[in-house]
Amino acid sequence: MLSFALKNMAVKKVQVILVVVSIVISAGVAVLAYNTANQVRDGITNTAGWYSAIIGPTGSKTQLAMNTMYFTDDPLGTIPYSVVTELQRDSRVKRVIPYAMADNYNGYRVVGTTSEYLESKKVALGSMFDDSGVYEVVLGAGVAKVCDVTVGDDIFTSHSAGEEHTQPLKVVGVLEETHSVYDRVVFTQLKTIWEIHEHEHEEGEEEHEEEHEHGEMGNMVCAAVVTTQNPAYAMTLVNDYNGKIISDEDGDSFTLQAIEPMDTVRSILEEADSTKYIVYVLCAIILIMNVMVISIITLLNMYNSAKEISLMRLIGISMKKINLLYILQNGIIGIISVILAFAVSKACLVFMDGYASSMGVVLDTAKVYPAEWAILALVFAIAVLPTVVCTFVMARRDGIEE
Amino acid sequence: MITVKGVSKTFRNETALDYKDLEFETGKSYMLLGASGCGKSTLLNMIAGILSPDKGEISIDGRAMSSASQKEKDKFRIEKIGFIFQDFKLINEMTVADNINILRLEGVDTSGMDELLERLGISDKKNKKVKHLSGGQKQRVAIVRALVKSPEIILADEPTGNLNYAIGEQVIKELTQAAAGKTLIAVTHDERLRPYFDCVIDMNDVTGTPYDVAGGKAVD
């Protein structure tokens, strides 16, 4: 029967190809849309998962998370560096990275931190800045390219108001292009941020406004990014630091805010991101169209096959065998289509990886969500079901008596 | 032995055919003559279990066909009957071999196909698509398909209807030779083919259908 089914399909190769192409396109798009949307979503959440907690000034949780991890929006303000040293002494803490955002270079944000903040990034040219040094910068690939700056050059950063600092910063390295926000940021030692602002403060009164704008940057940071020894410690750490009031050397009080970045980002996505629902609706529309297209093609095929079926009945082939033959044929078409749809969706995922990385997300082509199998199984059912229905109807009518 | 007893069949257009009782002996060849509409093809289809009589009974070797289920009729048709259709009933897009091997779907042994194709002179067409064959060649393929399963009964509905006399005569000659020892019932209009059959039945007499000899058609 398999041999005859294959021969019969070869005879109707144009129809078979049309059905396969229609299934591959619709199922491929549905699977790809679902996979990409979920991987981007998971990727954004997972990026947040690199850190156990972020501790900064009070204000919007979203702003603190987005500014510290994705360099968007302005910092909420500053907190004393003593928070960082206190965290370093905390036995629950594995690592603390200070984070300060101030000034810009040709519109690109300048971030003062330690080299640990960039440990997952590769340096394409030169080297990473020396944590014990000062006035050294490592540029994101996009900054170096657009501003035509390379290792060994001096750059001058500016206040947000546009006034240029007089202290030159030496470019010691350029990061490898990541197609992410890191390409558009200038990184330097935390000390550089402090020194520039200290230097400017000594130079004149005009600095006064800037200090108010950014807060007092000397021995201040915008946030402390924390990784705990154990993920379970994150919650207690956040509980301990959230709302905690500390004082700096001058006796000024600061109220801290502590967040678990993964939870914050996840809640942002759940509250604001309608992509998931759009993808589900799109998948549903595609699958409904798939049902209609495949049903119509199957019905037309079966209509065209009516003569062939009648012929087989006349020479004594039972309706049961005819049903099995057509179900087998459509089953083969369904399996081939589903395999191709899966392969096509994965191939497209490779191409889409470049675009997704601009959001800081690397798409995993090997990643398959259980729902994808469900979609493919549904598509397979859609490919076979109309035939089963048609043959069932024909079997009931049996149409041999003309 | 095939017996037809008290059979009548009415069609949707209200044409009614009442058959006189008939008997077809095993191993003999019969020629059914008669005009279109006199019930020749209907009789073949009823014997094959494709149509059911409205009244009466057709039995084969004592087994009543009318009481058999469709499944039993299908089984009987695939195992015992070789049916040659006037319009061949072949799948044009498939090869000769595939058209014959289609019977394998029901487990029929088609190993005798090559020998039959050879005997009927179309062995070189085995892998040709049916659409590329002439009418005579198609008819031979239909004969091979009917005979390959070594049926006990061969029913041929106007096997020469689409062929000119010379080719038709050749086909009948080959068919009767190939069907030697089996029960062969062939429908034809052509009285010139009488010598190839053991018995000739005028279906106009059987169903009482008036026969317009000049026009060659049944008249109401």
Coordinates of C-alpha atoms in Angstrom, one line a residue:
Chain A
M1 CA 0.0 0.0 0.0
L2 CA 2.9 2.4 0.8
S3 CA 4.4 1.8 -2.6
F4 CA 1.1 2.5 -4.3
A5 CA 0.5 5.5 -2.1
L6 CA 3.9 7.0 -3.1
K7 CA 3.2 6.3 -6.8
N8 CA -0.2 7.9 -6.6
M9 CA 1.4 10.9 -4.9
A10 CA 4.1 11.1 -7.6
V11 CA 1.3 11.1 -10.2
K12 CA -0.3 14.1 -8.4
K13 CA 3.0 15.8 -7.6
V14 CA 1.8 19.3 -8.4
Q15 CA -1.1 19.0 -6.0
V16 CA 1.1 17.4 -3.4
I17 CA 3.7 20.1 -3.7
L18 CA 1.0 22.8 -3.3
V19 CA -0.3 21.2 -0.2
V20 CA 3.2 20.7 1.3
V21 CA 4.2 24.3 0.5
S22 CA 0.9 25.6 2.0
I23 CA 1.4 23.6 5.2
V24 CA 5.1 24.4 5.5
I25 CA 4.6 28.2 5.2
S26 CA 1.7 28.3 7.6
A27 CA 3.1 25.9 10.2
G28 CA 6.6 27.3 9.8
V29 CA 5.4 30.8 10.4
A30 CA 3.3 29.8 13.4
V31 CA 6.2 27.8 15.0
L32 CA 8.7 30.5 14.2
A33 CA 6.5 33.3 15.6
Y34 CA 5.9 31.3 18.8
N35 CA 9.5 30.3 19.3
T36 CA 11.0 33.7 18.6
A37 CA 8.5 35.6 20.8
N38 CA 9.1 33.3 23.7
Q39 CA 12.9 33.2 23.2
V40 CA 13.1 37.0 23.1
R41 CA 10.9 37.2 26.2
D42 CA 12.9 34.5 28.0
G43 CA 16.2 36.1 26.8
I44 CA 15.3 39.5 28.3
T45 CA 14.2 37.8 31.5
N46 CA 17.3 35.7 31.6
T47 CA 19.6 38.7 31.1
A48 CA 18.0 40.1 34.2
G49 CA 18.7 36.8 35.9
W50 CA 22.5 37.3 35.6
Y51 CA 22.1 39.4 38.8
S52 CA 20.5 38.4 42.0
A53 CA 19.7 41.9 43.2
I54 CA 20.1 45.6 42.3
I55 CA 20.3 48.1 45.1
G56 CA 19.8 51.8 44.4
P57 CA 17.9 54.9 45.4
T58 CA 14.1 54.8 46.0
G59 CA 11.9 55.4 43.0
S60 CA 10.6 53.4 40.1
K61 CA 11.7 49.7 40.2
T62 CA 11.4 49.6 36.4
Q63 CA 13.7 52.6 36.0
L64 CA 16.3 51.1 38.3
A65 CA 16.3 47.8 36.5
M66 CA 16.2 49.2 33.0
N67 CA 18.9 51.8 33.7
T68 CA 21.3 49.4 35.3
M69 CA 20.9 46.5 32.9
Y70 CA 19.9 48.1 29.6
F71 CA 21.2 51.7 30.0
T72 CA 17.8 53.1 29.3
D73 CA 16.2 56.0 31.1
D74 CA 18.1 58.2 33.6
P75 CA 19.4 56.9 36.9
L76 CA 17.1 57.4 39.8
G77 CA 19.8 59.2 41.7
T78 CA 22.8 58.2 43.8
I79 CA 23.6 56.2 46.9
P80 CA 26.8 56.3 49.0
Y81 CA 29.6 53.9 47.9
S82 CA 29.5 52.6 51.5
V83 CA 26.6 50.5 50.5
V84 CA 28.9 48.7 48.1
T85 CA 31.5 48.1 50.8
E86 CA 28.8 47.0 53.2
L87 CA 27.5 44.5 50.7
Q88 CA 31.0 43.2 50.1
R89 CA 31.2 42.3 53.7
D90 CA 27.8 40.5 53.6
S91 CA 28.4 36.7 53.7
R92 CA 25.4 36.1 51.4
V93 CA 27.0 38.2 48.7
K94 CA 29.3 36.6 46.1
R95 CA 30.1 39.7 44.2
V96 CA 29.1 43.4 44.1
I97 CA 29.6 45.6 41.1
P98 CA 29.3 49.4 41.5
Y99 CA 27.4 51.2 38.8
A100 CA 27.4 54.9 38.0
M101 CA 26.0 56.6 34.9
A102 CA 27.0 60.1 34.3
D103 CA 27.7 62.3 31.3
N104 CA 27.9 61.3 27.7
Y105 CA 30.2 61.2 24.8
N106 CA 28.6 62.5 21.6
G107 CA 25.3 61.4 23.0
Y108 CA 26.5 58.0 24.1
R109 CA 26.0 57.1 27.8
V110 CA 29.1 56.9 30.0
V111 CA 29.0 54.2 32.6
G112 CA 31.5 54.0 35.5
T113 CA 31.9 50.5 36.8
T114 CA 34.5 47.7 37.2
S115 CA 35.8 45.3 34.6
E116 CA 33.6 42.6 36.2
Y117 CA 30.5 44.3 34.8
L118 CA 31.9 43.5 31.3
E119 CA 33.3 40.1 31.9
S120 CA 30.8 38.4 29.5
K121 CA 31.9 40.8 26.7
K122 CA 34.9 40.3 24.5
V123 CA 37.4 43.1 23.8
A124 CA 38.0 43.3 20.1
L125 CA 40.8 45.9 20.1
G126 CA 43.2 46.8 22.9
S127 CA 42.4 45.7 26.4
M128 CA 40.0 46.1 29.3
F129 CA 40.5 49.2 31.5
D130 CA 42.6 48.7 34.6
D131 CA 40.3 48.7 37.6
S132 CA 43.0 50.4 39.7
G133 CA 43.6 53.0 37.1
V134 CA 41.7 56.1 36.1
Y135 CA 40.7 58.1 32.9
E136 CA 40.6 55.0 30.8
V137 CA 37.6 54.0 28.6
V138 CA 36.5 51.0 26.7
L139 CA 34.1 51.8 23.9
G140 CA 31.1 49.9 22.6
A141 CA 31.7 48.8 19.0
G142 CA 29.1 51.1 17.7
V143 CA 30.5 54.2 19.5
A144 CA 34.0 53.5 18.1
K145 CA 32.6 53.0 14.6
V146 CA 30.3 56.0 14.5
C147 CA 32.7 58.4 16.3
D148 CA 35.7 57.0 14.4
V149 CA 37.7 56.6 17.5
T150 CA 40.1 53.8 18.2
V151 CA 42.6 52.5 20.9
G152 CA 45.1 55.2 21.9
D153 CA 42.8 58.2 21.1
D154 CA 41.6 60.7 23.7
I155 CA 38.0 61.6 24.1
F156 CA 36.2 64.3 26.1
T157 CA 32.9 63.5 27.7
S158 CA 30.2 66.1 28.3
H159 CA 27.6 67.0 30.9
S160 CA 24.1 66.4 30.0
A161 CA 23.8 70.1 29.5
G162 CA 26.4 69.8 26.7
E163 CA 29.4 71.3 28.4
E164 CA 32.6 69.3 27.7
H165 CA 34.8 68.2 30.5
T166 CA 38.4 69.3 30.2
Q167 CA 39.9 66.0 31.4
P168 CA 40.7 63.7 28.4
L169 CA 39.9 60.0 28.7
K170 CA 42.2 57.5 27.0
V171 CA 40.6 54.8 24.8
V172 CA 42.2 51.6 25.9
G173 CA 39.9 49.1 24.3
V174 CA 36.9 48.5 22.0
L175 CA 34.4 45.8 22.7
E176 CA 33.5 43.2 20.1
E177 CA 30.2 44.1 18.3
T178 CA 27.3 42.4 20.1
H179 CA 24.4 44.0 18.2
S180 CA 23.1 44.9 21.6
V181 CA 22.9 48.1 23.7
Y182 CA 26.5 47.5 24.9
D183 CA 27.6 48.6 21.4
R184 CA 26.3 52.1 22.2
V185 CA 27.9 52.7 25.6
V186 CA 31.2 54.1 26.9
F187 CA 32.6 52.2 29.9
T188 CA 35.1 53.5 32.3
Q189 CA 36.4 53.0 35.8
L190 CA 34.1 54.2 38.6
K191 CA 37.0 56.3 39.8
T192 CA 37.0 58.2 36.5
I193 CA 33.5 59.4 37.1
W194 CA 34.4 60.5 40.6
E195 CA 37.6 62.2 39.6
I196 CA 36.1 64.1 36.7
H197 CA 33.3 65.5 38.8
E198 CA 35.7 66.2 41.7
H199 CA 38.0 68.0 39.3
E200 CA 35.2 70.0 37.8
H201 CA 33.8 70.9 41.2
E202 CA 37.1 72.4 42.1
E203 CA 37.2 74.4 38.9
G204 CA 34.2 76.6 39.4
E205 CA 30.7 77.3 40.5
E206 CA 29.0 76.2 37.3
E207 CA 29.6 72.7 38.4
H208 CA 27.1 73.2 41.2
E209 CA 24.1 72.6 39.0
E210 CA 25.5 69.5 37.5
E211 CA 26.1 68.0 40.9
H212 CA 22.5 68.6 41.8
E213 CA 21.5 67.0 38.6
H214 CA 23.5 63.8 39.1
G215 CA 23.8 64.0 42.8
E216 CA 27.2 64.3 44.5
M217 CA 29.2 61.8 42.4
G218 CA 32.2 61.7 44.7
N219 CA 32.1 58.3 46.5
M220 CA 28.6 57.9 45.2
V221 CA 27.1 55.3 42.8
C222 CA 23.8 55.0 41.0
A223 CA 23.4 51.4 42.0
A224 CA 25.1 48.3 43.3
V225 CA 24.6 45.2 41.2
V226 CA 24.8 42.1 43.4
T227 CA 25.2 38.4 42.8
T228 CA 24.5 36.2 45.8
Q229 CA 26.3 33.1 46.9
N230 CA 23.1 31.2 46.5
P231 CA 20.0 32.3 44.5
A232 CA 17.9 31.7 47.7
Y233 CA 19.8 34.5 49.4
A234 CA 18.5 37.1 46.9
M235 CA 15.1 37.4 48.5
T236 CA 16.4 37.9 52.1
L237 CA 19.0 40.4 50.8
V238 CA 16.3 42.4 49.0
N239 CA 14.1 42.3 52.1
D240 CA 17.0 43.5 54.2
Y241 CA 18.0 46.4 52.0
N242 CA 14.7 47.5 50.6
G243 CA 13.7 50.6 52.5
K244 CA 16.9 50.6 54.5
I245 CA 18.1 54.1 55.5
I246 CA 21.8 54.8 55.6
S247 CA 23.9 57.9 56.0
D248 CA 27.0 59.1 54.2
E249 CA 30.1 60.8 55.7
D250 CA 28.3 64.2 55.7
G251 CA 25.4 62.8 57.7
D252 CA 23.0 62.9 54.8
S253 CA 20.4 60.2 54.8
F254 CA 19.6 57.9 51.9
T255 CA 16.7 55.5 51.6
L256 CA 17.6 52.4 49.6
Q257 CA 15.6 50.4 47.2
A258 CA 16.4 46.8 46.5
I259 CA 14.9 44.7 43.6
E260 CA 15.2 41.3 42.2
P261 CA 15.8 42.2 38.5
M262 CA 14.4 39.0 37.1
D263 CA 11.1 39.5 38.9
T264 CA 11.0 43.2 38.0
V265 CA 11.6 42.5 34.3
R266 CA 9.2 39.6 34.2
S267 CA 6.5 41.8 35.7
I268 CA 7.2 44.6 33.2
L269 CA 6.9 42.1 30.4
E270 CA 3.7 40.6 31.8
E271 CA 2.1 44.0 32.4
A272 CA 3.2 45.9 29.4
D273 CA 4.2 43.3 26.8
S274 CA 1.3 42.3 24.6
T275 CA 3.6 40.5 22.1
K276 CA 2.7 37.1 23.6
Y277 CA -1.0 37.7 22.9
I278 CA -0.3 39.1 19.5
V279 CA 1.7 36.0 18.7
Y280 CA -1.0 33.7 20.0
V281 CA -3.6 35.5 17.9
L282 CA -1.4 35.3 14.9
C283 CA -0.7 31.6 15.4
A284 CA -4.5 31.0 15.8
I285 CA -5.2 33.0 12.6
I286 CA -2.5 31.2 10.7
L287 CA -3.7 27.8 11.9
I288 CA -7.4 28.6 11.1
M289 CA -6.2 29.7 7.6
N290 CA -4.2 26.5 7.5
V291 CA -7.3 24.4 8.3
M292 CA -9.3 26.2 5.6
V293 CA -6.6 26.0 2.9
I294 CA -5.8 22.3 3.6
S295 CA -9.5 21.4 3.8
I296 CA -10.3 23.1 0.5
I297 CA -7.3 21.5 -1.2
T298 CA -8.1 18.1 0.3
L299 CA -11.8 18.4 -0.8
L300 CA -10.7 19.4 -4.3
N301 CA -8.3 16.6 -4.4
M302 CA -10.9 14.1 -3.2
Y303 CA -13.4 15.5 -5.7
N304 CA -10.8 15.0 -8.4
S305 CA -10.1 11.6 -7.0
A306 CA -13.8 10.6 -7.1
K307 CA -13.4 9.0 -10.5
E308 CA -10.3 7.1 -9.3
I309 CA -12.1 6.0 -6.1
S310 CA -15.1 4.9 -8.2
L311 CA -12.8 3.0 -10.4
M312 CA -11.1 1.2 -7.5
R313 CA -14.5 0.4 -6.1
L314 CA -15.7 -1.1 -9.4
I315 CA -12.7 -3.4 -9.6
G316 CA -13.3 -4.6 -6.1
I317 CA -11.1 -2.5 -3.9
S318 CA -12.9 -2.1 -0.6
M319 CA -13.8 1.3 0.8
K320 CA -11.7 0.4 3.9
K321 CA -8.6 0.0 1.7
I322 CA -9.3 3.2 -0.2
N323 CA -9.7 5.1 3.0
L324 CA -6.5 3.7 4.3
L325 CA -4.7 4.6 1.0
Y326 CA -5.8 8.2 1.1
I327 CA -5.2 8.6 4.9
L328 CA -1.7 7.1 4.3
Q329 CA -1.1 9.6 1.5
N330 CA -2.2 12.6 3.5
G331 CA -0.3 11.2 6.5
I332 CA 2.9 11.1 4.4
I333 CA 2.2 14.6 3.2
G334 CA 1.5 15.7 6.7
I335 CA 4.8 14.2 8.1
I336 CA 6.9 15.6 5.3
S337 CA 5.3 19.0 5.7
V338 CA 5.7 19.1 9.5
I339 CA 9.3 18.1 9.3
L340 CA 10.0 20.7 6.6
A341 CA 8.0 23.4 8.6
F342 CA 10.1 22.6 11.6
A343 CA 13.4 22.8 9.6
V344 CA 12.3 26.0 7.9
S345 CA 11.4 27.6 11.2
K346 CA 14.8 26.7 12.6
A347 CA 16.6 28.0 9.5
C348 CA 14.7 31.3 9.8
L349 CA 15.6 31.4 13.5
V350 CA 19.3 31.4 12.5
F351 CA 18.7 34.5 10.3
M352 CA 16.6 36.2 13.0
D353 CA 19.2 35.7 15.6
G354 CA 21.0 38.8 14.3
Y355 CA 18.0 41.0 14.8
A356 CA 17.2 39.5 18.2
S357 CA 20.7 40.2 19.5
S358 CA 20.0 43.9 19.1
M359 CA 17.8 43.4 22.1
G360 CA 20.6 41.6 23.9
V361 CA 19.0 38.3 23.3
V362 CA 20.8 35.3 21.6
L363 CA 18.3 33.0 20.0
D364 CA 19.0 29.3 20.5
T365 CA 18.2 27.4 17.4
A366 CA 18.0 24.2 19.3
K367 CA 15.4 25.5 21.7
V368 CA 12.0 23.9 21.2
Y369 CA 9.0 24.7 23.3
P370 CA 6.5 22.0 24.1
A371 CA 3.8 24.2 22.4
E372 CA 5.8 24.0 19.2
W373 CA 5.3 20.2 19.1
A374 CA 1.6 20.8 19.9
I375 CA 1.4 23.3 16.9
L376 CA 3.1 20.7 14.6
A377 CA 0.9 17.9 15.9
L378 CA -2.1 20.1 15.3
V379 CA -0.9 20.9 11.7
F380 CA -0.4 17.2 11.1
A381 CA -3.9 16.5 12.3
I382 CA -5.2 19.3 10.1
A383 CA -3.5 17.7 7.1
V384 CA -5.0 14.3 7.8
L385 CA -8.4 15.1 9.3
P386 CA -10.2 16.4 6.2
T387 CA -9.2 13.2 4.4
V388 CA -10.6 11.1 7.2
V389 CA -13.8 13.1 7.2
C390 CA -14.1 12.9 3.4
T391 CA -13.4 9.2 3.2
F392 CA -15.7 8.6 6.1
V393 CA -18.5 10.4 4.3
M394 CA -17.7 8.5 1.1
A395 CA -17.6 5.2 3.0
R396 CA -21.0 5.9 4.3
R397 CA -22.4 6.8 0.9
D398 CA -20.2 4.1 -0.7
G399 CA -21.3 5.5 -4.0
I400 CA -20.7 2.3 -6.0
E401 CA -24.3 2.0 -7.1
E402 CA -24.6 4.7 -9.7
Chain B
M1 CA -23.3 -21.9 -12.3
I2 CA -24.8 -18.4 -12.3
T3 CA -28.6 -18.3 -12.1
V4 CA -30.8 -15.3 -12.6
K5 CA -34.3 -15.8 -11.3
G6 CA -37.3 -13.4 -11.3
V7 CA -34.9 -10.4 -11.4
S8 CA -36.1 -6.9 -12.1
K9 CA -34.4 -3.5 -11.9
T10 CA -35.9 0.0 -12.0
F11 CA -33.7 3.0 -12.5
R12 CA -34.2 6.6 -11.4
N13 CA -35.6 7.5 -14.8
E14 CA -38.2 4.9 -14.1
T15 CA -36.9 2.6 -16.8
A16 CA -37.9 -0.9 -15.7
L17 CA -36.2 -4.1 -16.8
D18 CA -37.8 -7.5 -16.0
Y19 CA -35.5 -10.3 -16.8
K20 CA -36.5 -13.8 -17.8
D21 CA -34.8 -16.5 -15.8
L22 CA -31.3 -17.3 -17.0
E23 CA -28.6 -19.8 -16.3
F24 CA -24.9 -19.5 -17.1
E25 CA -23.0 -22.7 -16.9
T26 CA -19.5 -22.8 -15.4
G27 CA -16.7 -22.9 -18.0
K28 CA -18.7 -21.7 -20.9
S29 CA -18.5 -18.4 -22.8
Y30 CA -21.6 -16.4 -23.4
M31 CA -22.3 -13.5 -25.7
L32 CA -25.0 -11.1 -24.7
L33 CA -26.4 -9.3 -27.7
G34 CA -28.9 -6.5 -27.7
A35 CA -29.5 -2.9 -28.2
S36 CA -28.5 -0.2 -25.8
G37 CA -30.8 0.0 -22.9
C38 CA -32.0 -3.6 -23.1
G39 CA -30.3 -4.5 -19.8
K40 CA -27.0 -6.2 -20.8
S41 CA -24.7 -4.0 -18.7
T42 CA -27.2 -3.9 -15.9
L43 CA -27.2 -7.7 -15.8
L44 CA -23.3 -7.8 -15.7
N45 CA -23.3 -5.2 -12.9
M46 CA -25.8 -7.2 -10.9
I47 CA -23.8 -10.4 -11.3
A48 CA -20.7 -8.6 -10.2
G49 CA -22.5 -7.2 -7.1
I50 CA -22.0 -3.6 -8.3
L51 CA -25.8 -3.2 -8.7
S52 CA -28.5 -5.0 -6.7
P53 CA -31.7 -6.2 -8.2
D54 CA -35.0 -4.7 -6.9
K55 CA -36.6 -8.0 -7.1
G56 CA -35.6 -11.6 -7.7
E57 CA -32.3 -13.3 -7.0
I58 CA -28.9 -13.8 -8.7
S59 CA -27.0 -16.6 -7.2
I60 CA -23.5 -17.9 -8.0
D61 CA -22.8 -21.5 -7.3
G62 CA -25.9 -21.6 -5.1
R63 CA -24.9 -18.5 -3.2
A64 CA -27.4 -15.7 -3.3
M65 CA -25.8 -12.4 -4.1
S66 CA -28.7 -10.2 -2.9
S67 CA -28.4 -11.3 0.7
A68 CA -24.6 -10.7 0.8
S69 CA -23.3 -7.6 2.5
Q70 CA -21.4 -5.0 0.5
K71 CA -18.2 -6.2 2.2
E72 CA -18.9 -9.8 1.0
K73 CA -19.8 -8.5 -2.5
D74 CA -16.5 -6.6 -2.6
K75 CA -14.6 -9.7 -1.5
F76 CA -16.4 -11.8 -4.0
R77 CA -15.7 -9.4 -6.8
I78 CA -12.0 -9.1 -6.0
E79 CA -11.5 -12.8 -5.6
K80 CA -13.9 -14.5 -8.1
I81 CA -14.7 -11.9 -10.8
G82 CA -12.7 -10.3 -13.5
F83 CA -14.6 -7.3 -14.9
I84 CA -13.6 -5.7 -18.2
F85 CA -15.3 -2.3 -18.6
Q86 CA -16.2 -0.7 -21.9
D87 CA -14.3 2.5 -20.9
F88 CA -11.4 0.4 -19.5
K89 CA -11.5 2.0 -16.0
L90 CA -7.8 2.6 -16.0
I91 CA -5.9 5.4 -14.2
N92 CA -4.4 7.3 -17.2
E93 CA -1.6 8.9 -15.3
M94 CA -0.3 5.6 -14.0
T95 CA 1.7 3.0 -15.8
V96 CA 0.3 -0.3 -17.1
A97 CA 2.0 -2.2 -14.3
D98 CA 0.7 0.1 -11.6
N99 CA -2.9 -0.2 -13.0
I100 CA -2.6 -3.9 -12.6
N101 CA -0.7 -3.9 -9.3
I102 CA -3.5 -1.8 -7.8
L103 CA -5.1 -5.1 -7.1
R104 CA -2.4 -5.8 -4.6
L105 CA -4.2 -3.4 -2.3
E106 CA -6.6 -6.2 -1.7
G107 CA -3.8 -8.8 -1.5
V108 CA -4.3 -10.1 -5.1
D109 CA -1.2 -12.0 -6.4
T110 CA -0.3 -10.2 -9.7
S111 CA 2.8 -12.3 -10.4
G112 CA 1.2 -13.6 -13.6
M113 CA 1.1 -10.1 -15.1
D114 CA 4.2 -10.4 -17.2
E115 CA 3.0 -13.6 -18.9
L116 CA -0.4 -12.1 -19.6
L117 CA 1.1 -8.9 -21.0
E118 CA 3.3 -11.1 -23.2
R119 CA 0.3 -13.2 -24.4
L120 CA -1.6 -10.1 -25.3
G121 CA 1.4 -8.6 -27.0
I122 CA 1.8 -5.5 -24.8
S123 CA 4.7 -6.5 -22.6
D124 CA 6.7 -3.6 -24.0
K125 CA 4.1 -1.2 -22.7
K126 CA 4.4 -2.4 -19.1
N127 CA 6.1 0.7 -17.8
K128 CA 4.3 3.1 -20.1
K129 CA 1.6 5.4 -18.8
V130 CA -1.8 4.4 -19.8
K131 CA -2.5 7.8 -21.3
H132 CA 0.1 7.1 -24.0
L133 CA -1.6 3.9 -25.2
S134 CA -4.1 3.3 -28.0
G135 CA -7.6 2.2 -27.4
G136 CA -6.8 -1.4 -28.3
Q137 CA -3.8 -1.4 -26.0
K138 CA -5.9 0.0 -23.2
Q139 CA -8.5 -2.7 -23.7
R140 CA -5.7 -5.4 -23.5
V141 CA -4.5 -3.8 -20.2
A142 CA -8.0 -4.0 -18.9
I143 CA -8.2 -7.7 -19.9
V144 CA -4.8 -8.4 -18.2
R145 CA -6.1 -6.7 -15.0
A146 CA -9.2 -8.8 -15.2
L147 CA -7.4 -12.1 -15.8
V148 CA -4.3 -11.7 -13.7
K149 CA -6.1 -12.8 -10.5
S150 CA -7.3 -16.0 -12.3
P151 CA -11.0 -15.3 -11.7
E152 CA -13.6 -18.0 -12.0
I153 CA -16.0 -15.6 -13.8
I154 CA -15.0 -13.0 -16.4
L155 CA -17.5 -10.3 -17.2
A156 CA -16.8 -8.1 -20.2
D157 CA -19.0 -5.1 -20.9
E158 CA -18.7 -4.1 -24.5
P159 CA -15.0 -4.9 -24.7
T160 CA -14.9 -4.0 -28.3
G161 CA -17.1 -0.9 -28.0
N162 CA -14.3 1.5 -28.5
L163 CA -12.4 -0.5 -31.1
N164 CA -12.8 -0.9 -34.8
Y165 CA -13.9 -4.3 -36.0
A166 CA -10.5 -5.7 -36.8
I167 CA -9.0 -4.8 -33.5
G168 CA -12.2 -5.7 -31.7
E169 CA -12.2 -9.2 -33.2
Q170 CA -8.5 -9.6 -32.2
V171 CA -9.3 -8.6 -28.7
I172 CA -12.3 -11.0 -28.5
K173 CA -10.1 -13.8 -29.9
E174 CA -7.5 -13.1 -27.3
L175 CA -10.0 -12.7 -24.5
T176 CA -11.8 -16.0 -25.3
Q177 CA -8.5 -17.9 -25.5
A178 CA -7.3 -16.4 -22.2
A179 CA -10.6 -17.2 -20.6
A180 CA -10.7 -20.8 -21.7
G181 CA -12.1 -23.0 -19.0
K182 CA -13.7 -20.1 -17.1
T183 CA -17.2 -18.6 -17.3
L184 CA -17.1 -15.7 -19.7
I185 CA -20.0 -13.4 -20.2
A186 CA -19.4 -10.7 -22.7
V187 CA -21.8 -8.0 -23.8
T188 CA -21.5 -6.8 -27.4
H189 CA -23.5 -5.3 -30.2
D190 CA -21.5 -6.9 -32.9
E191 CA -23.1 -10.1 -34.1
R192 CA -20.0 -10.9 -36.2
L193 CA -18.3 -12.0 -33.0
R194 CA -20.8 -14.9 -32.5
P195 CA -18.3 -17.6 -33.6
Y196 CA -16.0 -16.9 -30.7
F197 CA -18.6 -17.8 -28.0
D198 CA -20.2 -21.1 -26.9
C199 CA -23.6 -19.5 -26.5
V200 CA -25.4 -16.3 -27.6
I201 CA -28.2 -14.7 -25.7
D202 CA -30.4 -12.0 -27.2
M203 CA -31.1 -9.8 -24.3
N204 CA -34.0 -8.2 -26.1
D205 CA -35.8 -11.5 -25.7
V206 CA -34.7 -11.8 -22.1
T207 CA -36.0 -8.4 -21.0
G208 CA -38.7 -8.1 -23.6
T209 CA -37.2 -4.9 -24.9
P210 CA -38.4 -4.2 -28.5
Y211 CA -35.4 -4.1 -30.8
D212 CA -35.2 -1.6 -33.7
V213 CA -32.8 -3.5 -35.9
A214 CA -32.4 -0.7 -38.4
G215 CA -31.5 1.9 -35.8
G216 CA -29.8 -0.6 -33.5
K217 CA -31.5 1.0 -30.5
A218 CA -34.2 0.0 -28.1
V219 CA -37.5 1.8 -28.5
D220 CA -40.1 2.4 -25.9

